[in-house]
mmCIF file of C-alpha atoms in Angstrom:
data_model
loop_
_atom_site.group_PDB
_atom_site.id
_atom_site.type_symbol
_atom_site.label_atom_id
_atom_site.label_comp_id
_atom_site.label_asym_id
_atom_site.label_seq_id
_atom_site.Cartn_x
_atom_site.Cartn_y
_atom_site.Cartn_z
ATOM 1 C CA UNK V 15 0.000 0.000 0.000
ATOM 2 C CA UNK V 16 1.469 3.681 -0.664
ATOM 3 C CA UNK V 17 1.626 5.396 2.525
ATOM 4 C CA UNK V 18 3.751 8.391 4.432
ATOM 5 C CA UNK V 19 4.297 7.047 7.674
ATOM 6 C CA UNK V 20 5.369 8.679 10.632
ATOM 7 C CA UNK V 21 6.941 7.498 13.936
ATOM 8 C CA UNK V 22 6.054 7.933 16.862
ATOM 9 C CA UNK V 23 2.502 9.192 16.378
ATOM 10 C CA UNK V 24 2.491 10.489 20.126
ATOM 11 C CA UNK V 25 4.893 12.462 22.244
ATOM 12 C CA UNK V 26 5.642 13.852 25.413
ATOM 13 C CA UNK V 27 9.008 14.951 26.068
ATOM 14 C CA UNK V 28 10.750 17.433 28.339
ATOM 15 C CA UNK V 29 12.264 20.934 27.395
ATOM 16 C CA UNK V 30 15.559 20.093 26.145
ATOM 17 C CA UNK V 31 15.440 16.448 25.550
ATOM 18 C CA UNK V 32 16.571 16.105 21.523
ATOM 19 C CA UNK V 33 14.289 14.016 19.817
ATOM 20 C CA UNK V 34 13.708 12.694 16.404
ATOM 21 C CA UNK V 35 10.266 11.716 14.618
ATOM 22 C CA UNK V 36 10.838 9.765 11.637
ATOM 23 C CA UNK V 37 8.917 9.848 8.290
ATOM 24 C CA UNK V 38 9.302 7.384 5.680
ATOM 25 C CA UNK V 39 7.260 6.922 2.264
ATOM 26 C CA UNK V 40 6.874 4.076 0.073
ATOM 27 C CA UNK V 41 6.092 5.427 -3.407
ATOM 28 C CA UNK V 42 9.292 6.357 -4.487
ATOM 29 C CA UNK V 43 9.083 10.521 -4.508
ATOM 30 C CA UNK V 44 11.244 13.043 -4.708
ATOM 31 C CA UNK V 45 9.679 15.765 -3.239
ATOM 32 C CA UNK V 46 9.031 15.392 1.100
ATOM 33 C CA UNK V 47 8.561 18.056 3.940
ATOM 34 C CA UNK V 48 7.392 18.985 7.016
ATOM 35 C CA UNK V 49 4.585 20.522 8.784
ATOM 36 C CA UNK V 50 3.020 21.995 12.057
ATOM 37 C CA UNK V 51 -0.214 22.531 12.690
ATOM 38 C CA UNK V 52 -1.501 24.745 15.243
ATOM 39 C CA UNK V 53 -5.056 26.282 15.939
ATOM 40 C CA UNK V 54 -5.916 29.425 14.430
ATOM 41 C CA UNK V 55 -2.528 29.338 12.177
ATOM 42 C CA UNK V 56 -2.837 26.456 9.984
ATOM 43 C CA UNK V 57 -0.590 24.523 8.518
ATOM 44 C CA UNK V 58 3.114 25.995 8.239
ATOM 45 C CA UNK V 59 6.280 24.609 6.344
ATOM 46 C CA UNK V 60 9.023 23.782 8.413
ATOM 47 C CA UNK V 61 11.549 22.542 5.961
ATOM 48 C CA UNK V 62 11.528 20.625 2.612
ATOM 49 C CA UNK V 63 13.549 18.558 0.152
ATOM 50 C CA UNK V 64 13.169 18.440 -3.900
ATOM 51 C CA UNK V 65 15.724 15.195 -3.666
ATOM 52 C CA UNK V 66 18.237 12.952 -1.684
ATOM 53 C CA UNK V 67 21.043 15.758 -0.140
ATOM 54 C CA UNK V 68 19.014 19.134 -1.254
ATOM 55 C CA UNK V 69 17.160 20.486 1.672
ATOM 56 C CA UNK V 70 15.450 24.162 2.179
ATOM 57 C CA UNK V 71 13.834 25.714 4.815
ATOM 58 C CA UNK V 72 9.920 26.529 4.716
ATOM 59 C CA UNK V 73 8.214 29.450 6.603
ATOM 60 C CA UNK V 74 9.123 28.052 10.353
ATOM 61 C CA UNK V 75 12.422 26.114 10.338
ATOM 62 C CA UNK V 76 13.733 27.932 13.790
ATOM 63 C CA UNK V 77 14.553 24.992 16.177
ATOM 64 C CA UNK V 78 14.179 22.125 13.921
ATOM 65 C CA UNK V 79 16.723 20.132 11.609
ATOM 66 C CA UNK V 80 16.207 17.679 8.607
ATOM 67 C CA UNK V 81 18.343 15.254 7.022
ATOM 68 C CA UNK V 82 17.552 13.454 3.410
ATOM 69 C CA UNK V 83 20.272 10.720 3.050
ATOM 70 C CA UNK V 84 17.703 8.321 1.350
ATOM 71 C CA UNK V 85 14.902 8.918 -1.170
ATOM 72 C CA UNK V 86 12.127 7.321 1.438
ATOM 73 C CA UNK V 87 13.292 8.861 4.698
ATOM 74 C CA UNK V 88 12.928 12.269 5.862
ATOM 75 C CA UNK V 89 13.827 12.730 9.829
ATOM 76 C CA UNK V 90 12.686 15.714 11.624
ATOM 77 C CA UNK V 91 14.971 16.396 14.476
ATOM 78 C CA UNK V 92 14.511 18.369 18.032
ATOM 79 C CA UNK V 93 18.166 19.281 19.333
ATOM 80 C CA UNK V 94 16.490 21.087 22.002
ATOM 81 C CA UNK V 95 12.860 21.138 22.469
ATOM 82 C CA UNK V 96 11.242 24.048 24.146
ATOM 83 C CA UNK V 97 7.195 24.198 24.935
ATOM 84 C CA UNK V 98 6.543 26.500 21.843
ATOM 85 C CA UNK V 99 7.112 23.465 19.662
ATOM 86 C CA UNK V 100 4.455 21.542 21.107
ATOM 87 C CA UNK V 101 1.639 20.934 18.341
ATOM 88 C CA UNK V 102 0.895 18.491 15.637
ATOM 89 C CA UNK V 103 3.251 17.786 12.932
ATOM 90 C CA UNK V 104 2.644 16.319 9.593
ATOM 91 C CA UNK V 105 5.532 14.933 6.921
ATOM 92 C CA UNK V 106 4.222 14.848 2.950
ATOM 93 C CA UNK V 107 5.720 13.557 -0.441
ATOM 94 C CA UNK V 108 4.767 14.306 -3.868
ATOM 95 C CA UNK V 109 6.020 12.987 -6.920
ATOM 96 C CA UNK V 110 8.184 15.384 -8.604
ATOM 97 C CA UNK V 111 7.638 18.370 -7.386
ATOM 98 C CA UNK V 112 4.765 20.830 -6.343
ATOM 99 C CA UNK V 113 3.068 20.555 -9.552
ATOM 100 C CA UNK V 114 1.783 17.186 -8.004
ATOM 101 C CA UNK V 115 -0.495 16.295 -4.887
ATOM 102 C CA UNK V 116 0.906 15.685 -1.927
ATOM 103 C CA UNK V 117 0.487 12.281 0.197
ATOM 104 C CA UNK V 118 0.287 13.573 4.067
ATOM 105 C CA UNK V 119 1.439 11.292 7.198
ATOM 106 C CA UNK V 120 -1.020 10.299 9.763
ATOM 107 C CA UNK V 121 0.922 12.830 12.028
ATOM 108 C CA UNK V 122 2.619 12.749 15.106
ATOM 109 C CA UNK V 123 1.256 14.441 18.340
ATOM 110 C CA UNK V 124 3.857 16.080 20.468
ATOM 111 C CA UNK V 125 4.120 17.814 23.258
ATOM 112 C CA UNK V 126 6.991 19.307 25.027
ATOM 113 C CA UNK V 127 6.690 19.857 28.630
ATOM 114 C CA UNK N 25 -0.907 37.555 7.409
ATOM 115 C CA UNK N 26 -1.260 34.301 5.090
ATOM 116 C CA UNK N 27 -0.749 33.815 1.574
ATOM 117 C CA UNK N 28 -3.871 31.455 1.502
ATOM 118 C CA UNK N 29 -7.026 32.737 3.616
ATOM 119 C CA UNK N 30 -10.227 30.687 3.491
ATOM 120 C CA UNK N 31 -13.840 31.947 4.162
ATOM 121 C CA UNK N 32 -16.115 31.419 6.123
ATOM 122 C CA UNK N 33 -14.075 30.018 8.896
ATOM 123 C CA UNK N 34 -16.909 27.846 9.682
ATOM 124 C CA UNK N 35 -20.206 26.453 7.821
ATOM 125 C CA UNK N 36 -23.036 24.900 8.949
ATOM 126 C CA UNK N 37 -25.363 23.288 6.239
ATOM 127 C CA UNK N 38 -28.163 20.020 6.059
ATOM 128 C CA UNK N 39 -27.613 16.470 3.888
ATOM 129 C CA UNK N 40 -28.048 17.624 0.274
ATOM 130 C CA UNK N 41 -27.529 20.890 0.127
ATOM 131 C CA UNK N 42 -24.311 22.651 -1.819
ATOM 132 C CA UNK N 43 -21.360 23.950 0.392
ATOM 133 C CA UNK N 44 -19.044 26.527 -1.444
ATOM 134 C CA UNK N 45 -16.032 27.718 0.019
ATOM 135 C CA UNK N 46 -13.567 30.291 -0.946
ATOM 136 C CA UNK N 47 -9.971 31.354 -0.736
ATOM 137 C CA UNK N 48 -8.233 34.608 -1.200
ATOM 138 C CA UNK N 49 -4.466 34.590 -2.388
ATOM 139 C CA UNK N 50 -1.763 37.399 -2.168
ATOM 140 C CA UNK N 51 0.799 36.512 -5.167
ATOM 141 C CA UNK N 52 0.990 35.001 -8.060
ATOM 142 C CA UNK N 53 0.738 31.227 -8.054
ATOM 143 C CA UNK N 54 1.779 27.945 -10.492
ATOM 144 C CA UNK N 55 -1.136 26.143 -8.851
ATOM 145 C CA UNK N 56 -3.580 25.914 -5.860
ATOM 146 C CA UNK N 57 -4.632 23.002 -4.422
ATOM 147 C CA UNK N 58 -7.684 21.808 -1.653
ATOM 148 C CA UNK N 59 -7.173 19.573 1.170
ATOM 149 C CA UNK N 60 -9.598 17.720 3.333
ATOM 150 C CA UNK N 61 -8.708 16.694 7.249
ATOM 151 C CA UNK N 62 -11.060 14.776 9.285
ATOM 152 C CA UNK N 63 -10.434 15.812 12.706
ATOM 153 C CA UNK N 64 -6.722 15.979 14.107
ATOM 154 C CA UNK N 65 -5.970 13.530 11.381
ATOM 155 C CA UNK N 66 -3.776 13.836 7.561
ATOM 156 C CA UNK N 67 -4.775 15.887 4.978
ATOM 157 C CA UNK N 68 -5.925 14.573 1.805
ATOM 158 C CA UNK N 69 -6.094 16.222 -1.589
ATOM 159 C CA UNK N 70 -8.975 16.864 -3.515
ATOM 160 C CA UNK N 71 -8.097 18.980 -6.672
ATOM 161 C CA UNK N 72 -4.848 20.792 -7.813
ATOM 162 C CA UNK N 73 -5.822 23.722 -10.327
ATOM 163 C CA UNK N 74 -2.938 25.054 -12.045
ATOM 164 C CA UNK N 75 -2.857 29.183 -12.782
ATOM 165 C CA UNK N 76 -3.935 28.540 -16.331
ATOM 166 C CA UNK N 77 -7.094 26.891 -15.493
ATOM 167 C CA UNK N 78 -10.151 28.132 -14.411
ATOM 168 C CA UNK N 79 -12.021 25.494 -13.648
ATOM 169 C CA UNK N 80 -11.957 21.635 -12.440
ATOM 170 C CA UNK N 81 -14.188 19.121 -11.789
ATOM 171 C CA UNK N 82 -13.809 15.845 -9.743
ATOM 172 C CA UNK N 83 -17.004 13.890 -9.013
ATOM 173 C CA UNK N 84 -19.059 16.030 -6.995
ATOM 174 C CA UNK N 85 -16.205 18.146 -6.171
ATOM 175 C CA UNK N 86 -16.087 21.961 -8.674
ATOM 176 C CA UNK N 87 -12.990 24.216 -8.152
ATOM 177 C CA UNK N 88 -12.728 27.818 -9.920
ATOM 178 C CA UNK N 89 -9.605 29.969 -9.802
ATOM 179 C CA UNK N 90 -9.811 33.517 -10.894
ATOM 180 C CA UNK N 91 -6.172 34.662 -10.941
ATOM 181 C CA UNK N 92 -7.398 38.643 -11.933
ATOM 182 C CA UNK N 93 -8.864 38.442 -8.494
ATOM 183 C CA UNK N 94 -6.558 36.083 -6.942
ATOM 184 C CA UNK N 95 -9.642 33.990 -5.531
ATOM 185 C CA UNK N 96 -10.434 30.462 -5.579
ATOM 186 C CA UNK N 97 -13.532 28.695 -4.360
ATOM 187 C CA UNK N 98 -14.145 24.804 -4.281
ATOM 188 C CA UNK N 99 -18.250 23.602 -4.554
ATOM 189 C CA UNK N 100 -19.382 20.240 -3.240
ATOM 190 C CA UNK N 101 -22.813 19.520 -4.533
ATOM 191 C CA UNK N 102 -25.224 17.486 -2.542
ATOM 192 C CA UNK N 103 -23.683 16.830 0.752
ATOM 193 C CA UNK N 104 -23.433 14.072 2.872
ATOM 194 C CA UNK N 105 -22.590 13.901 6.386
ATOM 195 C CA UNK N 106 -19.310 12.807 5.469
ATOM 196 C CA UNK N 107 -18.132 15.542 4.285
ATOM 197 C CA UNK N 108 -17.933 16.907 7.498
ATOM 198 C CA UNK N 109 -13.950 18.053 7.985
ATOM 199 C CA UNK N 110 -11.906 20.840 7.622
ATOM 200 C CA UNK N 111 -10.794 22.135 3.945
ATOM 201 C CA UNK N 112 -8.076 24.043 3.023
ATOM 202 C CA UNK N 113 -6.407 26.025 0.097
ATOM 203 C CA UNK N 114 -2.367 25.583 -0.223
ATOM 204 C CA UNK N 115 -0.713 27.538 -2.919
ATOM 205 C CA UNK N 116 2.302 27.290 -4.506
ATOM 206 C CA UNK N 117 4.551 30.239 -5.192
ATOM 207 C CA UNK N 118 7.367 31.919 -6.923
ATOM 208 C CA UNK N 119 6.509 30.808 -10.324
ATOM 209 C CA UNK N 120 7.968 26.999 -10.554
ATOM 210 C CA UNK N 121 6.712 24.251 -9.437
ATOM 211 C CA UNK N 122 9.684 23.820 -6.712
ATOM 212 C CA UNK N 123 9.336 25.151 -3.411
ATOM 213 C CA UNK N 124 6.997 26.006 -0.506
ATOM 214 C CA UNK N 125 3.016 25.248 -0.033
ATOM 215 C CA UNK N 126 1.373 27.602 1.599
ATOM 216 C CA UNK N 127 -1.838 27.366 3.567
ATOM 217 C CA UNK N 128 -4.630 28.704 4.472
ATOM 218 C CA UNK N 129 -6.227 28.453 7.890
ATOM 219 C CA UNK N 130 -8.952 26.536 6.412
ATOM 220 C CA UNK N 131 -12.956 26.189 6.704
ATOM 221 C CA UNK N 132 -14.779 24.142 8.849
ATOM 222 C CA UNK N 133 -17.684 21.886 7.268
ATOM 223 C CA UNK N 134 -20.357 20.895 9.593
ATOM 224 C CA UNK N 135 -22.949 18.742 7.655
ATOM 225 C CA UNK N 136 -26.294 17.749 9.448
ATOM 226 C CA UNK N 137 -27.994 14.700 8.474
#
């Protein structure tokens, strides 16, 4: 089955405590990134890459890192957590690039005490 | 404030009836696409409409884009309870396909069977 998946789903960590959620996807696309939702302010990009070793950063990417060693795996990482990251976070793919739709994750709940 | 704005925030509407929501963009776009979430969960696409289209039909899903007025608005005909989520616009920027998504804060559907 094609799928973005995302691990863990939930969260709860402690202000400083680096942490890593993982997304992987199945179907082979270039294009993957990252998202945080929040109520009242949508969805914002955190960071995104077209390919394997080309990363960018979106509209948010203060406090977060991303690696993209492999086509399917896209790691969001936490050096240092603080309680304004707290919210839910979603990874995509598309094939290509934007001109395509985008497959979302299931998300991953986290909160950072 | 966002690239992407949706209104209304909320609707409220029975089985059957039609449910039009709309979207209001700041800068030019290559395309704009609609996402459904069910509560707290991933997004899911509906229709991509690229800037030289103005219309797009998928089952009983209608999306217009009027780039003069930098407006979008997506019309699901006869509604069913289950089309109760959240939608949202995302647009893509800067003239390529490459790049960030942008969304809107999105509308709330609320249909009553």
């Amino acid at each position: 089955e094609a799928q973005v998946t995302q691990n863990p789903r939930y969260l709860i960590t402690v202000t400083g405590k680096k942490l890593t959620v993982t997304c992987s996807q199945n179907m082979n696309h270039e294009y993957m990134s990252w998202y945080r939702q929040d109520p009242g302010l949508g969805l914002r990009q955190i960071y995104y890459s077209m390919n394997v070793e080309v990363t960018d950063k979106g509209d948010v990417p203060e406090g977060y890192k991303v690696s993209r060693k492999e086509k399917r795996n896209f790691p969001l990482i936490l050096e240092s957590p603080s309680p304004n990251q707290t919210s839910l976070y979603f990874c995509a793919s598309t094939l290509g690039n934007l001109g395509n739709e985008q497959f979302f994750g299931p998300g991953t709940r986290l909160t950072v005490l | 404030s966002q690239q992407g704005e949706e209104d209304p925030q909320a609707l409220s509407i029975q089985e059957g009836e039609n449910a039009t929501m709309n979207c209001s963009y700041k800068t030019s776009i290559n395309n704009l696409q609609w996402y459904r979430q069910n509560s707290g969960r991933g997004l899911v696409h509906l229709i991509l409409i690229r800037s030289n289209e103005r219309e797009k039909h998928s089952g009983r899903l209608r999306v217009t884009l009027d780039t003069s007025k930098k407006s979008s608005s997506l019309l699901i005909t006869a509604s069913r309870a289950a089309d109760t989520a959240s939608y949202f616009c995302a647009t893509v920027t800067g003239g390529t396909s490459y790049g960030k998504l942008t969304f809107g804060q999105g509308t709330i559907l609320t249909v009553h069977p």
